[in-house]
Amino acid sequence: DAFLSFQRSYRSRPTHGIGKFKYLLPKEVPKKRKEKVQMKEISAGTEYQFGDVNIQMTSYDLCLVEHFAQYVHRLCNRLSIRVNESYAMPTKTNEVLFMEERGSKMQLDAVLTTHQRVVQIRGLSSTFAPILLEIIQSSQPEGVHLLMKQHTEADFKSRLKSRPELEELLAEMS
Amino acid sequence: SCSSWLPQRVPLQGSHWQSSLLELRTSLPVRAQPKKKKKVDVKKEQAQKERMKKKLKKLEKAAPELIPIEDFITPLKYSESNRVRSLPALSPEESERRVLLLKKWCLFKQKQDEAEKKAIKALVESQQEALKELRLESEELYEAAIRRDEGLFPFEREGPSYTPPLPGYDPPEGKCIDITKVYTQ
């Protein structure tokens, strides 16, 4: 009987764990597979609930917009609103040139960087939406432009790199 | 009056050798043309199409990448330099003052947060009460009020500014150039 049974190690006996050896080998790091960037399903929402809503905050000031995004995220957590994603859109850089008073040359004034953060929420109930809007508006800092809109595929596509070769080939094929 | 250099869109009249507007180069087979040319042409076209399809498949296989965000990449000049700032030592009065200030700030923030929570609660409660009363008044209006508001989104609002715009300010002429780096895959 003892020969047929497997691993009958009594935990109180000194022979418990006899035969184990994997704990002695060095730990194998699992191979990191590159996750494919796929678009998650956009929910349209029901009659009493909004689907995916994007809260986009834009500003020239990075720290301000970052902190405001964190605040909005925490607020949604506290009010048990499901937050799908909280990401940053690519930064836009603008060169501002102005014409000198006496002269025809354009002079460089400043280089401005526009930062944008997006908090995506789902399942916002229709009665609570105006309240949330009111709270966010009351705590909106200076210089931060707020935009709330439904999430669309075009919004997701704007985050991806452009593929001119693919587009060229597709244009040629059709 | 159309300028002469514009390409003629009108189908060429009298050229009944032309099969269609698109394939301007191909025409109805002229008797003098040898047959080999036609086969080689078709084969070449097919081979070209195959190559294009293969290229398309290969490009489509590669997953689309997200544009890297410059905000999260520290520029190299901040990590390479050996400059280290040595802060001056704080006197005990100064550190005491700072700790007390921190405590006062914590209290202030806590009061602010509690006020916000209270405000949200009050808003929700009053809304629920109003809806209850509305329901007692008429079921139809209640149903209409519960539904989601399509005109709510998109919602845009500019942040408040420290000072109002100066009246009669004449800004200098200028322009804005977008120099964002365009990433291609």
Short mmCIF file of C-alpha atoms in Angstrom, two decimals:
data_model
loop_
_atom_site.label_atom_id
_atom_site.label_comp_id
_atom_site.label_asym_id
_atom_site.label_seq_id
_atom_site.Cartn_x
_atom_site.Cartn_y
_atom_site.Cartn_z
CA ASP A 1 0.00 0.00 0.00
CA ALA A 2 2.72 2.46 0.97
CA PHE A 3 4.42 1.84 -2.36
CA LEU A 4 1.38 2.75 -4.44
CA SER A 5 0.35 5.93 -2.59
CA PHE A 6 1.92 9.23 -3.67
CA GLN A 7 3.31 11.94 -1.42
CA ARG A 8 1.79 10.81 1.86
CA SER A 9 3.84 13.21 3.91
CA TYR A 10 2.43 13.89 7.35
CA ARG A 11 3.02 17.49 8.30
CA SER A 12 4.03 16.61 11.86
CA ARG A 13 6.63 14.01 10.87
CA PRO A 14 10.23 15.04 10.23
CA THR A 15 9.99 13.50 6.75
CA HIS A 16 7.50 16.16 5.66
CA GLY A 17 8.53 17.79 2.41
CA ILE A 18 11.07 15.08 1.61
CA GLY A 19 11.78 15.03 -2.10
CA LYS A 20 11.12 18.77 -2.68
CA PHE A 21 13.87 20.48 -4.62
CA LYS A 22 12.32 23.30 -6.65
CA TYR A 23 12.88 25.75 -3.82
CA LEU A 24 16.62 25.24 -4.22
CA LEU A 25 16.71 26.20 -7.91
CA PRO A 26 17.08 29.88 -8.91
CA LYS A 27 13.77 31.59 -9.65
CA GLU A 28 12.89 31.72 -13.33
CA VAL A 29 11.60 35.11 -14.44
CA PRO A 30 8.60 34.51 -16.73
CA LYS A 31 9.18 35.78 -20.26
CA LYS A 32 7.61 39.21 -20.70
CA ARG A 33 5.39 39.05 -23.77
CA LYS A 34 4.64 42.31 -25.51
CA GLU A 35 0.97 43.04 -25.01
CA LYS A 36 -0.72 44.04 -28.22
CA VAL A 37 -2.37 47.41 -28.08
CA GLN A 38 -5.99 46.56 -28.77
CA MET A 39 -8.96 48.77 -28.51
CA LYS A 40 -11.26 47.84 -25.66
CA GLU A 41 -14.96 47.62 -26.39
CA ILE A 42 -16.71 50.94 -26.19
CA SER A 43 -19.97 50.59 -24.31
CA ALA A 44 -22.81 52.76 -25.51
CA GLY A 45 -24.62 52.79 -22.20
CA THR A 46 -28.28 52.31 -21.47
CA GLU A 47 -31.06 54.88 -21.28
CA TYR A 48 -30.33 55.59 -17.63
CA GLN A 49 -26.55 55.29 -17.78
CA PHE A 50 -23.90 56.90 -19.91
CA GLY A 51 -21.40 54.66 -21.66
CA ASP A 52 -17.70 55.43 -21.83
CA VAL A 53 -17.10 59.08 -21.01
CA ASN A 54 -13.74 60.80 -21.43
CA ILE A 55 -12.78 63.61 -19.07
CA GLN A 56 -9.99 65.43 -20.90
CA MET A 57 -7.94 68.06 -19.08
CA THR A 58 -5.60 70.26 -21.10
CA SER A 59 -3.17 72.86 -19.90
CA TYR A 60 0.25 74.40 -20.45
CA ASP A 61 1.20 73.58 -16.85
CA LEU A 62 2.24 69.95 -16.43
CA CYS A 63 2.13 69.61 -12.62
CA LEU A 64 -1.24 71.30 -12.38
CA VAL A 65 -2.91 69.11 -14.96
CA GLU A 66 -1.29 65.99 -13.52
CA HIS A 67 -2.52 66.78 -10.02
CA PHE A 68 -5.99 67.65 -11.26
CA ALA A 69 -6.18 64.34 -13.11
CA GLN A 70 -5.16 62.51 -9.93
CA TYR A 71 -7.81 64.41 -7.99
CA VAL A 72 -10.53 63.52 -10.50
CA HIS A 73 -9.45 59.87 -10.49
CA ARG A 74 -9.56 59.72 -6.68
CA LEU A 75 -12.92 61.47 -6.65
CA CYS A 76 -14.37 58.87 -9.01
CA ASN A 77 -12.90 56.08 -6.85
CA ARG A 78 -14.49 57.60 -3.77
CA LEU A 79 -17.88 57.94 -5.47
CA SER A 80 -17.56 54.32 -6.72
CA ILE A 81 -17.66 55.29 -10.39
CA ARG A 82 -15.78 52.74 -12.46
CA VAL A 83 -12.64 54.19 -14.02
CA ASN A 84 -11.63 52.26 -17.15
CA GLU A 85 -8.39 54.01 -17.90
CA SER A 86 -6.43 57.06 -16.86
CA TYR A 87 -3.84 57.95 -19.46
CA ALA A 88 -1.93 60.83 -20.93
CA MET A 89 -2.24 62.07 -24.49
CA PRO A 90 0.94 62.97 -26.40
CA THR A 91 2.38 66.41 -25.64
CA LYS A 92 2.04 69.13 -28.25
CA THR A 93 4.75 71.76 -28.64
CA ASN A 94 4.06 75.19 -30.07
CA GLU A 95 6.47 77.92 -31.00
CA VAL A 96 5.06 81.39 -30.49
CA LEU A 97 6.56 84.08 -32.68
CA PHE A 98 5.66 87.73 -32.63
CA MET A 99 6.43 90.62 -34.94
CA GLU A 100 8.77 93.22 -33.52
CA GLU A 101 7.42 96.73 -33.18
CA ARG A 102 10.06 98.28 -35.44
CA GLY A 103 11.07 95.61 -37.88
CA SER A 104 9.78 93.02 -40.20
CA LYS A 105 11.41 89.98 -38.61
CA MET A 106 9.47 87.51 -36.50
CA GLN A 107 11.00 87.06 -33.10
CA LEU A 108 10.74 83.94 -31.03
CA ASP A 109 8.73 84.63 -27.91
CA ALA A 110 8.32 81.26 -26.24
CA VAL A 111 8.06 77.53 -26.72
CA LEU A 112 4.84 76.28 -25.11
CA THR A 113 4.07 72.64 -24.36
CA THR A 114 0.41 71.59 -24.09
CA HIS A 115 -0.25 68.59 -21.86
CA GLN A 116 -3.44 66.57 -21.80
CA ARG A 117 -4.65 63.94 -19.37
CA VAL A 118 -7.69 61.71 -19.87
CA VAL A 119 -9.75 59.87 -17.26
CA GLN A 120 -12.18 57.41 -18.78
CA ILE A 121 -15.23 56.44 -16.75
CA ARG A 122 -18.06 54.03 -17.36
CA GLY A 123 -21.51 53.60 -15.95
CA LEU A 124 -22.19 57.16 -14.88
CA SER A 125 -25.85 57.33 -13.92
CA SER A 126 -27.94 60.03 -15.53
CA THR A 127 -29.04 61.56 -12.24
CA PHE A 128 -25.52 61.77 -10.83
CA ALA A 129 -23.85 63.20 -13.93
CA PRO A 130 -24.75 66.87 -13.33
CA ILE A 131 -23.61 66.58 -9.70
CA LEU A 132 -20.23 65.19 -10.77
CA LEU A 133 -19.91 67.95 -13.35
CA GLU A 134 -20.66 70.56 -10.68
CA ILE A 135 -18.01 69.17 -8.30
CA ILE A 136 -15.34 68.97 -10.98
CA GLN A 137 -16.11 72.48 -12.17
CA SER A 138 -15.93 73.94 -8.68
CA SER A 139 -12.46 72.52 -8.16
CA GLN A 140 -11.15 73.31 -11.65
CA PRO A 141 -7.81 75.12 -11.33
CA GLU A 142 -6.71 78.15 -13.37
CA GLY A 143 -5.55 77.57 -16.87
CA VAL A 144 -6.89 74.01 -17.09
CA HIS A 145 -9.34 73.46 -19.89
CA LEU A 146 -11.91 70.78 -19.15
CA LEU A 147 -13.68 68.73 -21.80
CA MET A 148 -16.10 65.86 -21.22
CA LYS A 149 -17.28 63.81 -24.14
CA GLN A 150 -18.28 60.31 -25.16
CA HIS A 151 -15.44 57.99 -26.03
CA THR A 152 -15.16 57.10 -29.70
CA GLU A 153 -12.86 54.97 -31.81
CA ALA A 154 -11.35 58.11 -33.32
CA ASP A 155 -10.23 59.16 -29.85
CA PHE A 156 -8.43 55.87 -29.42
CA LYS A 157 -6.88 56.04 -32.88
CA SER A 158 -5.43 59.47 -32.16
CA ARG A 159 -3.19 57.87 -29.53
CA LEU A 160 -1.59 55.49 -32.02
CA LYS A 161 1.34 56.13 -34.29
CA SER A 162 0.47 56.94 -37.86
CA ARG A 163 1.34 54.30 -40.44
CA PRO A 164 1.85 56.09 -43.74
CA GLU A 165 3.08 52.98 -45.61
CA LEU A 166 0.01 50.98 -44.69
CA GLU A 167 -2.26 53.83 -45.65
CA GLU A 168 -0.48 54.25 -48.97
CA LEU A 169 -0.84 50.57 -49.77
CA LEU A 170 -4.49 50.57 -48.82
CA ALA A 171 -5.08 53.60 -51.04
CA GLU A 172 -3.34 51.84 -53.91
CA MET A 173 -5.26 48.64 -53.48
CA SER A 174 -8.69 50.23 -53.48
CA SER B 1 -13.52 79.53 -68.59
CA CYS B 2 -11.19 76.64 -67.90
CA SER B 3 -7.46 77.03 -68.39
CA SER B 4 -5.86 74.90 -71.05
CA TRP B 5 -3.51 73.03 -68.73
CA LEU B 6 -6.29 71.39 -66.76
CA PRO B 7 -6.60 67.68 -67.57
CA GLN B 8 -9.56 66.97 -69.75
CA ARG B 9 -12.20 65.04 -67.88
CA VAL B 10 -14.51 64.80 -70.87
CA PRO B 11 -14.27 61.36 -72.53
CA LEU B 12 -12.34 61.54 -75.75
CA GLN B 13 -14.76 61.48 -78.59
CA GLY B 14 -14.03 59.47 -81.66
CA SER B 15 -11.54 57.19 -79.89
CA HIS B 16 -13.58 54.05 -79.88
CA TRP B 17 -10.37 52.15 -79.33
CA GLN B 18 -10.41 53.33 -75.71
CA SER B 19 -12.15 50.75 -73.52
CA SER B 20 -12.79 52.94 -70.44
CA LEU B 21 -11.77 56.19 -68.82
CA LEU B 22 -9.60 54.52 -66.17
CA GLU B 23 -7.35 52.37 -68.26
CA LEU B 24 -6.17 55.03 -70.62
CA ARG B 25 -3.11 53.11 -71.60
CA THR B 26 -4.85 49.87 -72.50
CA SER B 27 -6.97 49.80 -75.57
CA LEU B 28 -8.89 47.28 -77.60
CA PRO B 29 -6.51 44.73 -79.08
CA VAL B 30 -5.12 46.00 -82.33
CA ARG B 31 -4.59 43.24 -84.84
CA ALA B 32 -0.93 44.05 -85.35
CA GLN B 33 -0.03 43.57 -81.63
CA PRO B 34 1.69 40.26 -80.81
CA LYS B 35 -0.07 38.11 -78.18
CA LYS B 36 3.01 37.61 -75.95
CA LYS B 37 2.84 41.19 -74.67
CA LYS B 38 -0.66 40.71 -73.27
CA LYS B 39 0.27 37.55 -71.29
CA VAL B 40 3.45 39.05 -69.88
CA ASP B 41 1.54 42.18 -68.91
CA VAL B 42 -1.14 40.23 -67.11
CA LYS B 43 1.46 38.10 -65.33
CA LYS B 44 3.46 41.14 -64.29
CA GLU B 45 0.33 42.80 -62.98
CA GLN B 46 -0.62 39.70 -61.05
CA ALA B 47 2.85 39.39 -59.58
CA GLN B 48 2.76 43.03 -58.56
CA LYS B 49 -0.61 42.56 -56.91
CA GLU B 50 0.68 39.53 -55.01
CA ARG B 51 3.68 41.47 -53.79
CA MET B 52 1.46 44.32 -52.65
CA LYS B 53 -0.84 41.92 -50.83
CA LYS B 54 2.10 40.27 -49.09
CA LYS B 55 3.45 43.66 -48.04
CA LEU B 56 0.02 44.64 -46.75
CA LYS B 57 -0.27 41.44 -44.73
CA LYS B 58 3.15 41.96 -43.20
CA LEU B 59 2.36 45.55 -42.23
CA GLU B 60 -1.04 44.62 -40.85
CA LYS B 61 0.52 41.87 -38.72
CA ALA B 62 2.57 44.40 -36.77
CA ALA B 63 0.46 45.68 -33.89
CA PRO B 64 -0.16 49.43 -33.75
CA GLU B 65 2.00 51.25 -31.23
CA LEU B 66 1.09 54.04 -28.86
CA ILE B 67 2.83 57.37 -29.36
CA PRO B 68 5.48 57.72 -26.61
CA ILE B 69 4.67 60.52 -24.20
CA GLU B 70 7.50 63.00 -23.75
CA ASP B 71 6.29 64.00 -20.29
CA PHE B 72 7.31 60.67 -18.83
CA ILE B 73 10.77 60.52 -20.37
CA THR B 74 13.34 62.41 -18.28
CA PRO B 75 15.73 64.25 -20.59
CA LEU B 76 19.24 62.86 -20.41
CA LYS B 77 20.82 66.11 -19.29
CA TYR B 78 19.19 65.77 -15.88
CA SER B 79 20.51 62.28 -15.22
CA GLU B 80 24.05 62.68 -16.54
CA SER B 81 25.19 65.73 -14.61
CA ASN B 82 27.08 65.34 -11.33
CA ARG B 83 25.67 68.46 -9.73
CA VAL B 84 24.24 67.69 -6.34
CA ARG B 85 22.68 70.41 -4.29
CA SER B 86 23.65 70.52 -0.64
CA LEU B 87 20.86 72.03 1.39
CA PRO B 88 21.72 74.20 4.39
CA ALA B 89 21.02 72.76 7.84
CA LEU B 90 17.73 73.85 9.37
CA SER B 91 17.57 75.47 12.74
CA PRO B 92 15.23 73.82 15.28
CA GLU B 93 12.91 76.86 15.24
CA GLU B 94 12.65 76.66 11.47
CA SER B 95 11.90 72.92 11.48
CA GLU B 96 9.37 73.45 14.29
CA ARG B 97 7.70 76.20 12.27
CA ARG B 98 7.57 73.96 9.23
CA VAL B 99 6.04 71.06 11.11
CA LEU B 100 3.37 73.31 12.63
CA LEU B 101 2.65 74.79 9.20
CA LEU B 102 2.28 71.29 7.76
CA LYS B 103 -0.19 70.40 10.48
CA LYS B 104 -2.21 73.53 9.84
CA TRP B 105 -2.25 72.73 6.13
CA CYS B 106 -3.42 69.17 6.83
CA LEU B 107 -6.25 70.49 8.96
CA PHE B 108 -7.24 73.01 6.30
CA LYS B 109 -7.27 70.36 3.60
CA GLN B 110 -9.29 68.02 5.80
CA LYS B 111 -11.91 70.72 6.40
CA GLN B 112 -12.03 71.39 2.66
CA ASP B 113 -12.49 67.70 1.86
CA GLU B 114 -15.20 67.30 4.47
CA ALA B 115 -17.03 70.33 3.11
CA GLU B 116 -16.89 68.81 -0.35
CA LYS B 117 -18.27 65.48 0.87
CA LYS B 118 -21.03 67.31 2.70
CA ALA B 119 -21.87 69.30 -0.43
CA ILE B 120 -22.09 66.13 -2.55
CA LYS B 121 -24.31 64.47 0.04
CA ALA B 122 -26.60 67.49 0.23
CA LEU B 123 -26.88 67.68 -3.56
CA VAL B 124 -27.71 63.98 -3.88
CA GLU B 125 -30.25 64.13 -1.09
CA SER B 126 -32.04 67.16 -2.45
CA GLN B 127 -32.07 65.59 -5.91
CA GLN B 128 -33.61 62.39 -4.56
CA GLU B 129 -36.24 64.34 -2.67
CA ALA B 130 -37.12 66.36 -5.75
CA LEU B 131 -37.42 63.19 -7.82
CA LYS B 132 -39.65 61.61 -5.18
CA GLU B 133 -41.97 64.62 -5.21
CA LEU B 134 -41.98 64.61 -9.00
CA ARG B 135 -42.94 60.96 -9.00
CA LEU B 136 -45.89 61.72 -6.78
CA GLU B 137 -46.89 64.51 -9.14
CA SER B 138 -46.71 62.65 -12.45
CA GLU B 139 -45.15 59.38 -13.53
CA GLU B 140 -44.41 60.59 -17.07
CA LEU B 141 -42.33 63.56 -16.00
CA TYR B 142 -40.43 61.37 -13.57
CA GLU B 143 -39.58 58.92 -16.33
CA ALA B 144 -38.46 61.76 -18.58
CA ALA B 145 -36.31 63.22 -15.81
CA ILE B 146 -34.63 59.88 -15.07
CA ARG B 147 -33.50 59.44 -18.66
CA ARG B 148 -30.03 60.45 -19.66
CA ASP B 149 -29.44 63.92 -21.04
CA GLU B 150 -28.02 63.78 -24.57
CA GLY B 151 -27.24 67.48 -24.58
CA LEU B 152 -24.93 67.17 -21.58
CA PHE B 153 -21.96 65.82 -23.55
CA PRO B 154 -19.78 67.19 -25.06
CA PHE B 155 -19.18 69.66 -22.27
CA GLU B 156 -16.41 72.22 -22.42
CA ARG B 157 -15.25 74.79 -19.91
CA GLU B 158 -12.21 77.00 -19.64
CA GLY B 159 -10.55 77.29 -16.28
CA PRO B 160 -10.98 80.50 -14.28
CA SER B 161 -8.29 83.15 -14.73
CA TYR B 162 -6.52 85.23 -12.11
CA THR B 163 -7.28 88.52 -13.82
CA PRO B 164 -9.89 89.52 -16.36
CA PRO B 165 -8.69 90.47 -19.85
CA LEU B 166 -7.31 94.01 -20.11
CA PRO B 167 -9.68 96.35 -21.94
CA GLY B 168 -8.28 97.94 -25.06
CA TYR B 169 -5.17 95.77 -25.18
CA ASP B 170 -3.49 95.71 -28.58
CA PRO B 171 -1.56 92.46 -28.93
CA PRO B 172 1.45 92.36 -31.25
CA GLU B 173 1.10 90.41 -34.46
CA GLY B 174 2.51 86.97 -34.49
CA LYS B 175 1.92 83.35 -35.26
CA CYS B 176 2.01 79.93 -33.67
CA ILE B 177 3.91 77.07 -35.24
CA ASP B 178 3.22 73.50 -34.23
CA ILE B 179 6.55 71.71 -33.82
CA THR B 180 5.28 68.46 -32.29
CA LYS B 181 7.38 65.49 -33.30
CA VAL B 182 5.42 63.20 -35.62
CA TYR B 183 5.99 59.52 -34.87
CA THR B 184 5.50 57.00 -37.63
CA GLN B 185 5.56 53.25 -37.37
#
